PDB file of C-alpha atoms in Angstrom:
ATOM      1  CA  MET O   1      12.879 -50.286  11.129  1.00 48.00           C
ATOM      2  CA  LYS O   2      10.963 -47.772  10.966  1.00 54.00           C
ATOM      3  CA  GLN O   3       8.942 -46.663   7.034  1.00 55.00           C
ATOM      4  CA  ARG O   4      10.253 -43.314   7.425  1.00 57.00           C
ATOM      5  CA  VAL O   5       7.156 -40.248   6.193  1.00 58.00           C
ATOM      6  CA  VAL O   6       9.149 -38.208   2.542  1.00 68.00           C
ATOM      7  CA  MET O   7       7.019 -35.382   0.925  1.00 76.00           C
ATOM      8  CA  SER O   8       8.211 -32.663  -0.085  1.00 84.00           C
ATOM      9  CA  LYS O   9       6.835 -29.625   0.612  1.00 85.00           C
ATOM     10  CA  GLN O  10       5.638 -28.328  -2.877  1.00 86.00           C
ATOM     11  CA  ASP O  11       3.557 -31.038  -2.714  1.00 84.00           C
ATOM     12  CA  GLU O  12       2.184 -31.239   1.111  1.00 86.00           C
ATOM     13  CA  GLU O  13       1.024 -27.243   0.413  1.00 88.00           C
ATOM     14  CA  GLN O  14      -0.675 -28.495  -2.906  1.00 87.00           C
ATOM     15  CA  ILE O  15      -2.152 -31.419  -1.093  1.00 88.00           C
ATOM     16  CA  VAL O  16      -3.679 -29.493   1.214  1.00 89.00           C
ATOM     17  CA  LYS O  17      -4.957 -26.764  -1.109  1.00 89.00           C
ATOM     18  CA  PHE O  18      -7.178 -28.905  -2.418  1.00 88.00           C
ATOM     19  CA  LEU O  19      -8.582 -29.871   0.652  1.00 90.00           C
ATOM     20  CA  TYR O  20      -9.293 -26.983   2.031  1.00 87.00           C
ATOM     21  CA  LYS O  21     -11.085 -26.008  -1.061  1.00 88.00           C
ATOM     22  CA  ALA O  22     -12.180 -29.616  -1.098  1.00 89.00           C
ATOM     23  CA  GLY O  23     -14.728 -28.475   3.040  1.00 86.00           C
ATOM     24  CA  ILE O  24     -15.806 -25.360   1.924  1.00 84.00           C
ATOM     25  CA  HIS O  25     -17.128 -27.319  -1.629  1.00 84.00           C
ATOM     26  CA  ILE O  26     -18.161 -29.947   1.320  1.00 82.00           C
ATOM     27  CA  ASN O  27     -19.323 -28.044   2.616  1.00 78.00           C
ATOM     28  CA  MET O  28     -22.004 -25.637   0.835  1.00 79.00           C
ATOM     29  CA  GLU O  29     -22.388 -28.516  -0.815  1.00 81.00           C
ATOM     30  CA  MET O  30     -21.234 -27.733  -4.717  1.00 80.00           C
ATOM     31  CA  LYS O  31     -19.818 -29.732  -6.652  1.00 82.00           C
ATOM     32  CA  LEU O  32     -15.625 -29.641  -7.822  1.00 81.00           C
ATOM     33  CA  LYS O  33     -13.621 -31.425  -9.401  1.00 81.00           C
ATOM     34  CA  GLY O  34     -12.597 -34.429  -7.339  1.00 83.00           C
ATOM     35  CA  LEU O  35     -14.697 -34.666  -4.820  1.00 86.00           C
ATOM     36  CA  GLU O  36     -16.136 -37.864  -4.702  1.00 87.00           C
ATOM     37  CA  GLU O  37     -12.265 -38.903  -6.383  1.00 88.00           C
ATOM     38  CA  LEU O  38     -11.329 -37.545  -2.508  1.00 90.00           C
ATOM     39  CA  GLN O  39     -14.325 -39.007  -0.312  1.00 90.00           C
ATOM     40  CA  GLN O  40     -13.292 -42.598  -2.003  1.00 92.00           C
ATOM     41  CA  ALA O  41      -9.245 -42.013  -0.924  1.00 93.00           C
ATOM     42  CA  VAL O  42     -10.473 -40.328   2.716  1.00 95.00           C
ATOM     43  CA  GLN O  43     -12.957 -43.955   2.632  1.00 95.00           C
ATOM     44  CA  LYS O  44      -9.962 -45.894   2.061  1.00 95.00           C
ATOM     45  CA  LEU O  45      -7.100 -44.349   4.565  1.00 96.00           C
ATOM     46  CA  GLU O  46      -6.388 -45.902   8.260  1.00 97.00           C
ATOM     47  CA  MET O  47      -8.933 -44.215  11.144  1.00 97.00           C
ATOM     48  CA  THR O  48      -6.524 -42.022  12.411  1.00 97.00           C
ATOM     49  CA  GLU O  49      -5.366 -40.937   8.706  1.00 97.00           C
ATOM     50  CA  ALA O  50      -8.742 -40.358   7.880  1.00 97.00           C
ATOM     51  CA  GLU O  51      -9.860 -38.318  10.977  1.00 96.00           C
ATOM     52  CA  ILE O  52      -7.561 -36.152  11.468  1.00 97.00           C
ATOM     53  CA  ILE O  53      -7.760 -35.368   7.195  1.00 96.00           C
ATOM     54  CA  THR O  54     -11.198 -35.520   8.415  1.00 95.00           C
ATOM     55  CA  ARG O  55     -10.810 -32.691  10.857  1.00 95.00           C
ATOM     56  CA  LYS O  56      -8.474 -30.257  10.226  1.00 95.00           C
ATOM     57  CA  TYR O  57      -9.305 -30.026   5.925  1.00 93.00           C
ATOM     58  CA  LEU O  58     -12.407 -31.134   6.007  1.00 91.00           C
ATOM     59  CA  ALA O  59     -15.255 -30.534   9.088  1.00 91.00           C
ATOM     60  CA  ARG O  60     -17.239 -27.534   8.700  1.00 89.00           C
ATOM     61  CA  GLU O  61     -15.139 -26.358  11.616  1.00 89.00           C
ATOM     62  CA  SER O  62     -11.911 -26.977   9.847  1.00 88.00           C
ATOM     63  CA  ASP O  63     -10.403 -23.315   9.405  1.00 85.00           C
ATOM     64  CA  TYR O  64     -10.561 -22.771  13.279  1.00 91.00           C
ATOM     65  CA  THR O  65      -9.198 -26.727  14.304  1.00 93.00           C
ATOM     66  CA  SER O  66      -5.612 -26.247  15.107  1.00 95.00           C
ATOM     67  CA  HIS O  67      -3.245 -29.237  14.340  1.00 95.00           C
ATOM     68  CA  GLN O  68      -2.540 -28.586  18.501  1.00 97.00           C
ATOM     69  CA  ALA O  69      -5.516 -29.063  18.962  1.00 96.00           C
ATOM     70  CA  ILE O  70      -6.584 -32.011  17.030  1.00 97.00           C
ATOM     71  CA  TYR O  71      -3.594 -34.080  18.542  1.00 97.00           C
ATOM     72  CA  LYS O  72      -4.184 -33.588  22.379  1.00 97.00           C
ATOM     73  CA  ASP O  73      -8.490 -34.570  21.701  1.00 96.00           C
ATOM     74  CA  LEU O  74      -7.286 -37.490  20.202  1.00 96.00           C
ATOM     75  CA  GLY O  75      -4.594 -38.522  22.209  1.00 97.00           C
ATOM     76  CA  MET O  76      -1.218 -38.304  20.350  1.00 97.00           C
ATOM     77  CA  SER O  77       1.705 -36.500  21.435  1.00 97.00           C
ATOM     78  CA  PRO O  78       2.400 -34.136  18.429  1.00 96.00           C
ATOM     79  CA  GLY O  79       5.911 -36.631  16.436  1.00 96.00           C
ATOM     80  CA  SER O  80       3.461 -39.281  15.668  1.00 96.00           C
ATOM     81  CA  TYR O  81       0.084 -37.314  14.907  1.00 97.00           C
ATOM     82  CA  LYS O  82       3.186 -35.083  12.260  1.00 95.00           C
ATOM     83  CA  LYS O  83       4.111 -38.701  11.540  1.00 95.00           C
ATOM     84  CA  HIS O  84      -0.443 -39.477  10.546  1.00 96.00           C
ATOM     85  CA  ARG O  85      -1.235 -36.353   9.154  1.00 95.00           C
ATOM     86  CA  LEU O  86       1.752 -36.231   6.592  1.00 94.00           C
ATOM     87  CA  ARG O  87       1.407 -40.743   6.136  1.00 95.00           C
ATOM     88  CA  ALA O  88      -1.984 -39.495   5.682  1.00 95.00           C
ATOM     89  CA  LEU O  89      -1.571 -36.847   3.422  1.00 94.00           C
ATOM     90  CA  THR O  90       0.866 -38.791   0.836  1.00 92.00           C
ATOM     91  CA  LYS O  91      -1.367 -41.555   0.908  1.00 93.00           C
ATOM     92  CA  LEU O  92      -4.109 -39.310   0.111  1.00 92.00           C
ATOM     93  CA  ALA O  93      -1.603 -37.637  -2.847  1.00 88.00           C
ATOM     94  CA  GLY O  94      -1.560 -40.638  -4.511  1.00 88.00           C
ATOM     95  CA  GLU O  95      -4.258 -42.542  -4.537  1.00 87.00           C
ATOM     96  CA  MET O  96      -5.547 -39.466  -6.108  1.00 83.00           C
ATOM     97  CA  GLU O  97      -2.361 -37.725  -8.440  1.00 79.00           C
ATOM     98  CA  ILE O  98      -2.558 -34.544  -6.688  1.00 65.00           C
ATOM     99  CA  ARG O  99      -0.529 -33.291  -8.679  1.00 52.00           C
ATOM    100  CA  LYS O 100      -3.162 -33.101 -12.088  1.00 49.00           C
ATOM    101  CA  PHE O 101      -4.786 -30.582  -9.410  1.00 47.00           C
TER     102      PHE O 101
END
């Protein structure tokens, strides 16, 4: 039986907002509360999940990288990409207790 990844839209928006903010701080070498915790949490993700999070939210060019470009580059279908992305966001939210940010 397949396990569904469930995350509320509000929680997804909150963690994505934090990830974009973290990406800016990483690239500008600035401090941010929770940044070290985020980097440790990303290292705990499966390789594909970490790659998606890094490319879409934390890399220098992430603002200009579309979801489509990432899943095509990784050789994934849109559905598989979405499943991995949401699973990664859910894991990060749980690991970091993202509501505190």
